[in-house]
Amino acid sequence: MNIKQVAARARVSVATISRTINRPESVDAKTAAKVLKVIRELNYYPNSQARALVSGKTRMFGLIISDISNPFFPELVKSFDDAAIQHGYEVLVANTDYKSDRMAICVRKMIERKVDGVAIMTSEVDPHLLTELYRRRFPMVFLDLADVKPLVSRVVVDYAKGIGEAIRHLVSLGHERIGFISGPLMLKSARTRRSAFLGCLKKFGAPRYRQIEAEGNHRVDGGDFAMRGMLAQPNPPTAVMTSNDLTAIGALRAIAAAGLDVPRDISVVGFDDIELSQYTHPPLSTIRLSREELGRKAFDALYRAAEGLAAMGQEIRISTTLVLRDSTSPAQRKRYRTHK
Amino acid sequence: MNIKQVAARARVSVATISRTINRPESVDAKTAAKVLKVIRELNYYPNSQARALVSGKTRMFGLIISDISNPFFPELVKSFDDAAIQHGYEVLVANTDYKSDRMAICVRKMIERKVDGVAIMTSEVDPHLLTELYRRRFPMVFLDLADVKPLVSRVVVDYAKGIGEAIRHLVSLGHERIGFISGPLMLKSARTRRSAFLGCLKKFGAPRYRQIEAEGNHRVDGGDFAMRGMLAQPNPPTAVMTSNDLTAIGALRAIAAAGLDVPRDISVVGFDDIELSQYTHPPLSTIRLSREELGRKAFDALYRAAEGLAAMGQEIRISTTLVLRDSTSPAQRKRYRTHK
DNA sequence: CTGTTAGCGCGTTCAT
DNA sequence: ATGAACGCGCTAACAG
């Protein structure tokens, strides 16, 4: 079933078929109707490989993420994909699994499939691997990382806003010892978040509100472990902020396991606002980074460039906001005791 | 950068380039080495569209799911994708969003991109939409649904095993009033799970262990709502099983909101064992359906057919097992009172 | 407005 | 073992 057979059946040339599909206005209304009818009768679907081969456009964008089973990503993928469908584009999703050899595979896929642009939303990126894409002039959008260049746009997240709101909130609740559990510091994204936290804390007068810090791994077990460490300290924090919600959930567990109560004994604030966070015990107060917005804006940047509506090389801003649920409350006056 | 330029640079014909890429043994070792060197120098990547166009094989499988933000799917996608990468295949993921117009789009994608096979892992499927794929002789794998036919394989899940284990467990704990919160019964998968539950219950002597039933929606809010309804009944169940873990999490919330305790007052058993279930309060006992295994086996079926290693039209079995955590305990002797 | 034709980049004959 | 030439299905340029 190809364009030739459709042409034969409709008694027109292949060019007319192609035209009625791609620019119906350039063809006589009656012939167009006839062609369309034949197309439906024959259940004809144009072969995208062939179209891409000749047109040079695949109408396909690559989306590189770290790990689809990390709850940060599915929603991002979904909104990117929704936007794509809405505009008649397709998405080639690829996981790096946080490993650079997998990243190399991802990049190769994009080049071989000749996508019209790539969104790189991973937590860490080896710039070395991306030179291939850059040299081949693939339009790219990054999340935080990289610099803006002619064909490279960047979604920059305003971490400080949400974190500032959270710290102000905790301070107003009387907290002075505010802990922070970071992500794995080998990840650029984790370092970015940590710096934002430290920066905000300094704005509130660092020495007085001294922070207690530990390194997690952006997973539940890391948050659990790091929190246990903090609780074992002589003077543990009365409030803890974390680099992502999974870490906060781990902290929640550790606190509960120590026989302490959230928020009575310790307040906890997460980051990201994954769906899950509404369902923890207690429901988690957290800083929302809208993945829906992130996916949509990343797509838009690529789309507008592909359609010649706008140039790449933009900075796209996206905000964060504190969402209050039940994991924060006023600081205890006297220190609690670990009864377990 | 195409095969011609590589040929020119290596001073051989394009055919030789093609051969050293696809069947290196059919080419002289020295020329092969030279060609490979040039390929690396030029960073040449063959154009997959062109390859597909001429060879008729895309080395790409379609994977149709309902909703990537439903925690059931990411792990499935991941294991399918991992298997694909391992065998040099690619995956075209498509979401139906539970809507049949989106399913139509998915099907069109698969046809246009000429994938070598399609795994359809959605909760519900309109057979009408799939006739196109069937007529075009696309190898397909289904999850539970559909019948085995020449080019159609099927992963059949043994729900009864895990559900039986769970019921036996609850019965041994002294539970007699066992409730069930189903999924949305318009979904085939939800009906399948419900039937399995009802069937197992009958095996244990239906009238004595009479079930109390409610319909959920496979999401947290539906489980919450359904559970509230059950608690409002004159004689609520002492144990509740659910069609999936999200529903169970909703039930957990409703029970807590009623001032009751899990598992002391009511035992809860989920289904699927999504990662999240380890982190609920209390950790959820549930019936595991390995998405890792599901994704891998679905891929294998397609792969073996595509490579001529085995035929389609198989039934692939996959089991379920009870995993005990902390949401079940012996039934209360006397009835509790809702104190709220 | 419509038809004819030349490639797009590659794999695969068929020669050599 | 290697090369020349054809064609996969389609779009775009040019003619009419």
XYZ file of C-alpha atoms (C1' of nucleotides) in Angstrom:
712
model
C 0.000 0.000 0.000
C 1.885 3.035 -1.240
C 1.385 6.331 -2.946
C 1.566 4.755 -6.379
C -1.318 2.437 -5.765
C -3.383 5.276 -4.428
C -2.540 7.302 -7.511
C -3.543 4.464 -9.800
C -6.817 3.930 -8.026
C -7.639 7.643 -8.012
C -6.519 8.029 -11.620
C -4.200 10.897 -10.861
C -0.439 11.241 -10.519
C 1.519 10.570 -7.384
C 2.285 14.257 -7.132
C -1.390 15.006 -6.734
C -1.655 12.513 -3.911
C 1.299 14.056 -2.206
C -0.170 17.510 -2.649
C -3.596 16.703 -1.331
C -1.945 15.277 1.748
C 0.485 18.080 2.361
C -1.083 21.176 0.837
C -4.723 20.425 0.063
C -5.364 24.036 -0.911
C -3.051 23.653 -3.866
C -5.303 21.099 -5.463
C -8.739 21.272 -7.033
C -11.460 20.688 -4.466
C -13.108 17.920 -6.476
C -9.931 15.990 -7.164
C -8.909 16.431 -3.544
C -12.200 14.953 -2.424
C -11.769 12.027 -4.771
C -8.224 11.419 -3.595
C -9.202 11.615 0.048
C -11.935 9.097 -0.586
C -9.516 6.657 -2.152
C -7.087 7.193 0.703
C -9.753 6.232 3.192
C -10.917 3.292 1.137
C -7.443 1.911 0.876
C -6.525 2.838 4.424
C -3.452 4.481 3.115
C -0.881 5.854 5.549
C 2.165 7.596 4.108
C 5.485 6.022 4.995
C 7.233 8.403 7.342
C 10.704 7.082 6.562
C 10.275 7.975 2.937
C 8.826 11.358 3.719
C 11.655 12.120 6.083
C 14.255 10.930 3.652
C 13.239 13.362 0.985
C 11.994 16.271 3.039
C 14.828 16.255 5.523
C 12.346 16.754 8.368
C 11.237 13.873 10.527
C 8.638 15.747 12.574
C 10.155 13.946 15.511
C 11.886 15.344 18.582
C 14.198 13.458 20.880
C 13.639 13.570 24.609
C 16.544 12.373 26.704
C 15.847 11.729 30.375
C 17.732 9.975 33.129
C 15.311 7.307 34.207
C 11.660 6.878 33.444
C 11.071 5.080 36.727
C 12.142 8.132 38.667
C 8.802 9.792 39.416
C 10.137 13.156 38.340
C 10.104 12.158 34.701
C 6.836 10.505 33.683
C 4.842 13.687 33.993
C 7.500 15.563 32.076
C 7.407 12.991 29.316
C 3.658 13.144 29.272
C 3.363 16.880 28.841
C 6.098 16.903 26.218
C 4.311 14.121 24.396
C 0.913 15.775 24.673
C 2.270 18.953 23.192
C 3.889 16.944 20.424
C 0.699 15.149 19.511
C -1.158 18.403 19.485
C 1.237 19.723 16.867
C 1.574 16.558 14.856
C 5.019 15.718 16.085
C 6.384 12.508 17.516
C 8.728 11.900 20.407
C 11.665 9.574 20.658
C 12.253 8.986 24.360
C 15.622 7.749 25.521
C 16.938 6.915 29.009
C 20.495 7.474 30.059
C 20.097 5.504 33.264
C 22.552 8.074 34.677
C 25.300 6.317 32.724
C 27.373 7.991 30.100
C 27.651 4.946 27.874
C 23.884 4.933 27.719
C 23.964 8.630 26.973
C 26.199 7.867 24.020
C 23.588 5.425 22.755
C 20.906 8.060 23.168
C 22.872 10.544 21.155
C 23.496 8.038 18.420
C 19.788 7.278 18.207
C 19.003 10.928 17.746
C 21.545 11.300 14.993
C 20.576 8.131 13.194
C 16.880 8.930 13.378
C 17.586 12.479 12.353
C 15.235 14.059 14.850
C 14.420 17.708 14.306
C 15.598 18.658 17.784
C 16.557 17.239 21.151
C 15.444 18.077 24.671
C 18.040 16.994 27.199
C 16.413 16.822 30.604
C 18.920 14.644 32.429
C 20.341 15.419 35.839
C 23.856 15.365 34.550
C 25.381 15.742 31.149
C 28.769 15.022 29.715
C 29.301 17.926 27.334
C 31.785 15.818 25.433
C 29.042 13.485 24.243
C 26.941 16.341 23.007
C 29.493 17.824 20.662
C 28.288 15.445 17.973
C 24.788 16.871 18.212
C 26.118 20.367 18.308
C 28.337 19.938 15.291
C 25.478 18.517 13.322
C 23.438 21.552 14.223
C 20.700 19.789 16.102
C 18.551 22.316 17.938
C 18.758 21.507 21.629
C 17.055 22.501 24.868
C 18.658 21.838 28.208
C 17.392 21.801 31.719
C 19.560 24.228 33.711
C 22.796 22.892 32.343
C 24.872 24.249 29.513
C 25.052 27.734 28.134
C 22.864 29.408 25.643
C 24.395 29.315 22.188
C 23.040 29.816 18.683
C 21.159 26.525 18.508
C 20.978 25.836 22.208
C 18.157 27.023 24.449
C 17.904 26.511 28.131
C 15.101 26.180 30.612
C 16.318 27.858 33.749
C 14.546 27.013 36.936
C 14.220 29.682 39.583
C 15.034 27.493 42.546
C 15.622 30.450 44.827
C 12.024 31.578 44.804
C 10.478 28.397 46.183
C 13.354 27.688 48.510
C 13.209 31.240 49.813
C 9.502 30.873 50.488
C 10.108 27.661 52.343
C 12.898 29.033 54.493
C 10.907 32.143 55.295
C 8.039 29.900 56.301
C 10.192 27.762 58.550
C 11.865 30.760 60.110
C 8.498 32.321 60.841
C 7.623 29.086 62.585
C 10.590 29.590 64.863
C 13.005 27.102 63.317
C 16.663 27.921 63.639
C 18.433 24.682 63.011
C 17.409 23.869 59.446
C 18.948 20.783 57.928
C 19.402 19.975 54.263
C 19.709 16.575 52.632
C 21.205 17.019 49.219
C 21.120 14.772 46.183
C 24.209 12.894 45.031
C 26.691 15.702 44.619
C 28.235 14.158 41.562
C 25.046 15.234 39.777
C 25.003 18.751 38.476
C 21.318 19.116 39.245
C 21.932 18.145 42.863
C 24.693 20.694 43.164
C 22.477 23.369 41.670
C 19.764 22.713 44.201
C 22.195 22.649 47.072
C 23.714 25.974 46.090
C 20.273 27.510 45.889
C 19.515 26.274 49.388
C 22.778 27.525 50.809
C 22.374 30.856 49.055
C 18.906 31.376 50.457
C 19.984 30.444 53.931
C 22.724 33.024 53.782
C 20.173 35.661 52.905
C 18.485 34.908 56.192
C 21.692 35.319 58.137
C 23.700 32.168 57.892
C 25.374 31.846 61.298
C 22.240 32.179 63.329
C 20.265 29.746 61.236
C 23.060 27.312 60.812
C 22.370 24.447 58.571
C 23.098 20.819 59.119
C 23.873 19.001 55.944
C 24.010 15.457 54.654
C 24.297 13.876 51.233
C 21.531 11.653 49.908
C 21.053 10.004 46.559
C 17.719 11.376 45.401
C 16.096 8.114 46.366
C 14.101 7.058 49.395
C 16.812 4.944 50.947
C 19.326 7.765 50.749
C 16.968 10.143 52.493
C 16.300 7.583 55.177
C 19.992 6.968 55.782
C 20.946 10.626 55.779
C 18.153 11.480 58.199
C 19.221 8.755 60.603
C 22.647 10.307 60.567
C 21.249 13.711 61.414
C 19.143 12.342 64.233
C 22.183 10.702 65.739
C 23.918 14.047 66.026
C 24.104 15.770 69.391
C 21.993 18.673 68.240
C 19.724 17.652 65.388
C 17.795 20.106 63.238
C 14.193 21.021 64.020
C 13.397 21.291 60.334
C 14.783 19.515 57.296
C 14.655 20.420 53.661
C 15.574 18.000 50.929
C 16.773 18.033 47.357
C 13.768 16.084 46.115
C 10.579 14.502 47.399
C 11.869 10.952 47.363
C 14.583 12.036 49.757
C 11.975 13.723 51.950
C 9.946 10.523 52.030
C 13.023 8.691 53.217
C 13.498 11.305 55.902
C 9.889 10.860 56.963
C 10.528 7.166 57.418
C 13.676 7.680 59.413
C 11.950 10.129 61.698
C 9.037 7.793 62.254
C 11.414 4.915 62.853
C 13.111 6.983 65.549
C 9.784 7.270 67.311
C 9.500 10.944 66.497
C 6.590 12.742 64.950
C 6.380 14.900 61.850
C 5.621 17.748 62.101
C 5.495 17.945 65.895
C 9.130 17.086 66.523
C 10.630 17.850 63.161
C 9.304 19.688 60.120
C 10.098 18.383 56.649
C 9.954 20.134 53.290
C 10.494 18.289 50.025
C 11.231 19.440 46.517
C 9.504 18.786 43.173
C 5.972 17.988 44.329
C 5.639 14.593 42.735
C 2.122 13.243 42.844
C 3.009 10.841 45.571
C 3.760 13.606 48.007
C 0.088 14.222 48.643
C -0.217 10.693 49.913
C 2.611 10.396 52.355
C 2.094 10.390 56.080
C 1.754 13.205 56.817
C 1.092 14.805 53.434
C 4.341 16.461 52.471
C 4.892 20.183 52.278
C 7.134 20.701 49.310
C 8.393 23.092 46.693
C 6.664 22.565 43.385
C 8.572 22.492 40.149
C 5.932 21.993 37.512
C 7.005 19.196 35.224
C 3.977 19.892 33.120
C 5.254 23.381 32.441
C 8.779 22.136 31.960
C 7.786 19.609 29.318
C 5.561 22.020 27.507
C 8.095 24.815 27.428
C 10.877 22.540 26.281
C 8.674 21.312 23.467
C 7.614 24.811 22.508
C 11.181 25.977 22.186
C 11.988 23.125 19.834
C 8.743 23.457 17.954
C 9.019 27.137 17.309
C 12.538 26.690 16.059
C 11.588 23.799 13.816
C 8.740 25.757 12.294
C 10.816 28.879 11.886
C 8.610 30.783 14.323
C 11.445 31.713 16.625
C 15.140 31.164 17.031
C 16.813 28.905 19.525
C 19.360 30.337 21.920
C 16.725 31.502 24.363
C 16.510 31.322 28.096
C 13.131 30.078 29.214
C 12.326 30.778 32.826
C 10.259 28.610 35.065
C 9.379 29.230 38.657
C 8.998 27.202 41.844
C 6.511 27.716 44.647
C 6.045 26.431 48.133
C 3.033 24.201 48.621
C 2.074 23.784 52.219
C 0.643 20.533 53.448
C 1.000 18.928 56.849
C 4.675 18.253 57.377
C 5.605 21.583 58.911
C 4.689 23.163 62.215
C 6.198 25.516 64.822
C 9.538 24.528 66.246
C 9.530 22.830 69.633
C 10.722 25.042 72.435
C 12.554 22.366 74.299
C 14.497 19.672 72.637
C 12.801 16.352 72.077
C 14.304 13.071 73.125
C 14.682 10.107 70.928
C 12.718 7.439 72.768
C 13.851 4.376 70.938
C 27.630 13.180 5.960
C 26.422 10.114 4.069
C 27.588 6.828 2.720
C 28.839 8.411 -0.462
C 31.242 10.722 1.288
C 32.563 7.869 3.343
C 33.068 5.875 0.183
C 34.926 8.704 -1.478
C 37.187 9.230 1.504
C 37.932 5.516 1.830
C 38.429 5.160 -1.925
C 35.992 2.293 -2.210
C 32.436 1.975 -3.471
C 29.336 2.656 -1.409
C 28.533 -1.030 -1.573
C 31.696 -1.796 0.328
C 30.785 0.654 3.043
C 27.369 -0.916 3.345
C 28.906 -4.355 3.527
C 31.466 -3.570 6.158
C 28.697 -2.144 8.297
C 26.235 -4.963 7.848
C 28.305 -8.030 7.086
C 31.942 -7.296 7.886
C 32.941 -10.894 7.192
C 32.039 -10.490 3.544
C 34.752 -7.951 3.056
C 38.521 -8.123 3.045
C 39.951 -7.574 6.522
C 42.279 -4.818 5.397
C 39.668 -2.846 3.489
C 37.245 -3.308 6.367
C 39.777 -1.844 8.747
C 40.361 1.093 6.473
C 36.631 1.715 6.070
C 36.028 1.508 9.798
C 38.778 4.011 10.363
C 37.218 6.474 7.957
C 33.819 5.943 9.547
C 35.209 6.899 12.921
C 37.123 9.829 11.547
C 34.058 11.231 9.873
C 31.754 10.325 12.719
C 29.497 8.694 10.239
C 26.142 7.345 11.399
C 23.977 5.561 8.832
C 20.590 7.163 8.263
C 17.996 4.841 9.702
C 15.195 6.157 7.542
C 17.080 5.234 4.426
C 18.035 1.840 5.778
C 14.468 1.133 6.761
C 13.154 2.279 3.448
C 15.226 -0.141 1.484
C 15.425 -3.037 3.901
C 11.817 -3.012 5.006
C 12.865 -3.443 8.628
C 12.984 -0.575 11.051
C 14.454 -2.402 14.043
C 11.860 -0.551 16.046
C 8.989 -1.895 18.132
C 5.927 0.021 19.196
C 4.864 0.005 22.822
C 1.353 1.239 23.479
C 0.443 1.978 27.083
C -2.413 3.794 28.745
C -0.651 6.489 30.679
C 2.978 6.931 31.517
C 2.137 8.822 34.684
C 0.316 5.812 36.072
C 3.033 4.196 38.191
C 2.247 0.811 36.748
C 3.823 1.707 33.432
C 7.223 3.337 33.849
C 8.892 0.175 35.036
C 7.278 -1.755 32.224
C 8.545 0.747 29.700
C 11.959 0.615 31.251
C 12.385 -3.128 31.071
C 11.008 -3.215 27.539
C 13.419 -0.478 26.563
C 16.373 -2.103 28.295
C 15.746 -5.320 26.446
C 15.453 -3.390 23.208
C 18.740 -1.597 23.681
C 20.420 -4.847 24.524
C 19.352 -6.245 21.171
C 19.911 -3.125 19.126
C 16.258 -2.274 18.764
C 14.433 0.952 19.425
C 11.103 1.612 21.051
C 8.341 3.931 19.983
C 6.254 4.593 23.080
C 2.710 5.841 22.686
C 0.063 6.739 25.264
C -3.618 6.190 24.733
C -4.592 8.230 27.771
C -7.426 5.695 28.072
C -9.089 7.382 25.114
C -9.882 5.638 21.894
C -9.164 8.617 19.697
C -5.688 8.658 21.138
C -5.469 4.937 20.511
C -6.252 5.636 16.879
C -3.337 8.058 16.776
C -1.092 5.432 18.339
C -2.041 2.902 15.747
C -1.440 5.344 12.947
C 2.018 6.117 14.317
C 2.900 2.455 14.301
C 1.763 2.020 10.743
C 3.415 5.159 9.459
C 6.681 4.403 11.180
C 6.462 0.818 10.010
C 7.517 -0.700 13.303
C 8.480 -4.366 13.249
C 5.950 -5.262 15.926
C 3.679 -3.754 18.554
C 3.194 -4.513 22.236
C -0.221 -3.381 23.405
C -0.180 -3.120 27.180
C -3.212 -0.907 27.722
C -5.941 -1.602 30.243
C -8.588 -1.606 27.590
C -8.526 -2.098 23.877
C -10.992 -1.423 21.139
C -10.497 -4.394 18.807
C -11.941 -2.343 16.007
C -8.933 -0.016 16.019
C -6.528 -2.886 15.847
C -7.858 -4.434 12.682
C -5.622 -2.121 10.707
C -2.558 -3.512 12.422
C -3.802 -7.019 12.025
C -4.567 -6.674 8.336
C -1.137 -5.283 7.728
C 0.337 -8.284 9.464
C 2.034 -6.452 12.289
C 3.194 -8.924 14.916
C 1.452 -8.038 18.166
C 1.636 -8.929 21.847
C -1.227 -8.209 24.171
C -1.561 -8.060 27.912
C -4.347 -10.448 28.855
C -6.734 -9.172 26.215
C -7.428 -10.620 22.811
C -7.017 -14.140 21.572
C -3.982 -15.844 20.277
C -3.901 -15.846 16.503
C -1.229 -16.440 13.882
C 0.576 -13.137 14.446
C -0.803 -12.365 17.869
C 0.795 -13.467 21.102
C -0.511 -12.868 24.538
C 0.968 -12.443 27.982
C -1.463 -14.043 30.347
C -1.214 -13.114 33.966
C -2.050 -15.699 36.585
C -4.032 -13.447 38.856
C -5.544 -16.338 40.747
C -2.271 -17.424 42.274
C -1.459 -14.212 44.103
C -5.047 -13.460 44.975
C -5.474 -16.981 46.313
C -2.402 -16.559 48.479
C -3.726 -13.300 49.817
C -7.171 -14.644 50.616
C -5.708 -17.693 52.283
C -3.531 -15.411 54.332
C -6.446 -13.223 55.405
C -8.621 -16.213 56.193
C -5.884 -17.710 58.322
C -5.832 -14.420 60.194
C -9.490 -14.883 60.991
C -11.009 -12.466 58.509
C -14.465 -13.311 57.259
C -15.782 -10.084 55.850
C -13.356 -9.374 53.042
C -14.089 -6.345 50.926
C -12.935 -5.636 47.391
C -12.507 -2.293 45.702
C -12.420 -2.840 41.989
C -11.051 -0.694 39.222
C -13.333 1.128 36.824
C -15.424 -1.701 35.472
C -15.509 -0.258 32.006
C -11.887 -1.340 31.782
C -11.301 -4.894 30.710
C -8.297 -5.207 32.981
C -10.377 -4.140 35.974
C -13.029 -6.716 35.155
C -10.392 -9.395 34.804
C -8.993 -8.645 38.228
C -12.428 -8.533 39.793
C -13.395 -11.904 38.342
C -10.196 -13.407 39.662
C -10.980 -12.080 43.122
C -14.543 -13.322 43.059
C -13.461 -16.694 41.732
C -10.906 -17.143 44.500
C -13.344 -16.125 47.150
C -15.770 -18.735 45.933
C -13.083 -21.372 46.297
C -12.943 -20.498 49.969
C -16.694 -20.909 50.393
C -18.401 -17.776 49.228
C -21.355 -17.425 51.585
C -19.337 -17.642 54.739
C -16.676 -15.219 53.615
C -19.042 -12.861 51.983
C -17.488 -10.019 50.143
C -18.364 -6.382 50.248
C -17.710 -4.663 46.997
C -17.248 -1.157 45.675
C -16.051 0.336 42.426
C -12.991 2.526 42.333
C -11.128 4.101 39.450
C -7.608 2.728 39.851
C -6.538 6.040 41.316
C -6.009 7.186 44.889
C -9.127 9.334 45.078
C -11.337 6.476 43.908
C -9.951 4.160 46.550
C -10.457 6.798 49.194
C -14.057 7.406 48.163
C -14.942 3.732 47.867
C -13.441 2.974 51.252
C -15.413 5.747 52.907
C -18.507 4.179 51.470
C -17.613 0.800 52.919
C -16.893 2.258 56.333
C -20.281 3.918 56.338
C -21.992 0.574 55.955
C -23.603 -1.078 58.990
C -21.216 -3.986 58.919
C -17.931 -3.011 57.277
C -15.281 -5.516 56.201
C -12.373 -6.382 58.465
C -10.087 -6.732 55.480
C -10.047 -5.058 52.093
C -8.387 -6.076 48.880
C -8.045 -3.726 45.952
C -7.622 -3.873 42.215
C -4.368 -1.931 42.299
C -2.019 -0.289 44.775
C -3.153 3.258 44.107
C -6.633 2.207 45.147
C -5.208 0.623 48.277
C -3.384 3.826 49.124
C -6.666 5.665 48.855
C -8.252 3.122 51.147
C -5.431 3.624 53.640
C -6.175 7.333 53.687
C -9.884 6.847 54.161
C -9.324 4.473 57.028
C -6.889 6.854 58.708
C -9.284 9.736 58.156
C -11.972 7.731 59.936
C -9.697 7.516 62.943
C -9.125 3.830 62.433
C -5.840 2.007 62.323
C -4.344 -0.231 59.665
C -3.776 -3.070 60.279
C -5.265 -3.164 63.763
C -8.822 -2.323 62.774
C -8.765 -3.182 59.100
C -6.290 -5.098 56.988
C -5.518 -3.897 53.476
C -3.972 -5.750 50.538
C -3.072 -4.005 47.302
C -2.243 -5.246 43.851
C 0.742 -4.680 41.533
C 3.448 -3.817 44.045
C 4.441 -0.463 42.659
C 7.578 0.917 44.215
C 5.623 3.387 46.256
C 3.905 0.669 48.206
C 6.949 0.109 50.341
C 6.714 3.668 51.550
C 3.103 4.021 52.537
C 2.005 4.146 56.122
C 1.983 1.356 57.008
C 4.007 -0.339 54.275
C 1.466 -2.038 52.069
C 1.032 -5.779 51.768
C 0.269 -6.401 48.145
C 0.240 -8.867 45.295
C 3.182 -8.438 43.027
C 2.857 -8.455 39.284
C 6.370 -8.020 37.982
C 6.380 -5.274 35.374
C 10.004 -6.030 34.782
C 9.120 -9.538 33.716
C 6.143 -8.325 31.748
C 8.153 -5.867 29.700
C 10.926 -8.317 29.066
C 8.666 -11.118 27.990
C 6.627 -8.888 25.716
C 9.815 -7.720 24.062
C 11.164 -11.232 23.734
C 8.065 -12.416 21.958
C 8.336 -9.642 19.417
C 12.063 -9.991 19.090
C 12.080 -13.687 18.477
C 9.407 -13.307 15.845
C 11.224 -10.451 14.134
C 14.451 -12.429 14.008
C 12.738 -15.571 12.829
C 13.710 -17.386 16.025
C 10.170 -18.304 16.955
C 6.647 -17.774 15.756
C 4.075 -15.462 17.273
C 0.750 -16.853 18.390
C 2.114 -17.941 21.743
C 0.736 -17.661 25.215
C 3.317 -16.364 27.637
C 2.536 -16.947 31.276
C 3.462 -14.715 34.137
C 2.746 -15.240 37.776
C 1.733 -13.128 40.777
C 2.782 -13.539 44.390
C 1.744 -12.155 47.705
C 4.269 -9.881 49.354
C 3.603 -9.355 52.996
C 4.398 -6.054 54.647
C 2.638 -4.362 57.512
C -0.921 -3.694 56.416
C -2.426 -6.996 57.497
C -3.014 -8.475 60.943
C -5.482 -10.778 62.715
C -9.126 -9.775 62.565
C -10.511 -7.965 65.579
C -12.799 -10.102 67.681
C -15.234 -7.373 68.484
C -16.293 -4.761 66.063
C -14.532 -1.426 66.216
C -16.355 1.858 66.415
C -15.766 4.738 64.131
C -14.802 7.475 66.519
C -15.135 10.456 64.291
C -4.210 22.872 -11.396
C -1.805 18.631 -12.744
C 1.817 15.349 -14.486
C 6.732 13.920 -15.173
C 10.939 13.195 -13.214
C 14.970 13.517 -10.289
C 16.817 12.407 -6.338
C 16.826 11.700 -0.671
C 20.585 7.542 1.540
C 20.973 3.148 1.633
C 20.925 -2.300 0.729
C 21.058 -5.473 -2.805
C 21.244 -7.659 -6.970
C 24.377 -8.709 -10.897
C 28.589 -8.238 -12.955
C 33.438 -8.288 -12.845
C 36.326 -9.355 -2.871
C 34.532 -5.275 -5.048
C 31.793 -1.957 -8.018
C 27.791 -0.190 -10.880
C 23.187 0.390 -10.986
C 18.478 -0.131 -9.502
C 14.699 0.916 -6.485
C 12.503 1.425 -1.613
C 8.196 5.591 -1.115
C 8.000 9.953 -1.174
C 8.494 15.358 -2.075
C 9.897 19.135 -4.883
C 11.113 21.294 -9.051
C 9.790 22.091 -13.441
C 6.667 21.727 -17.536
C 2.604 22.006 -19.382
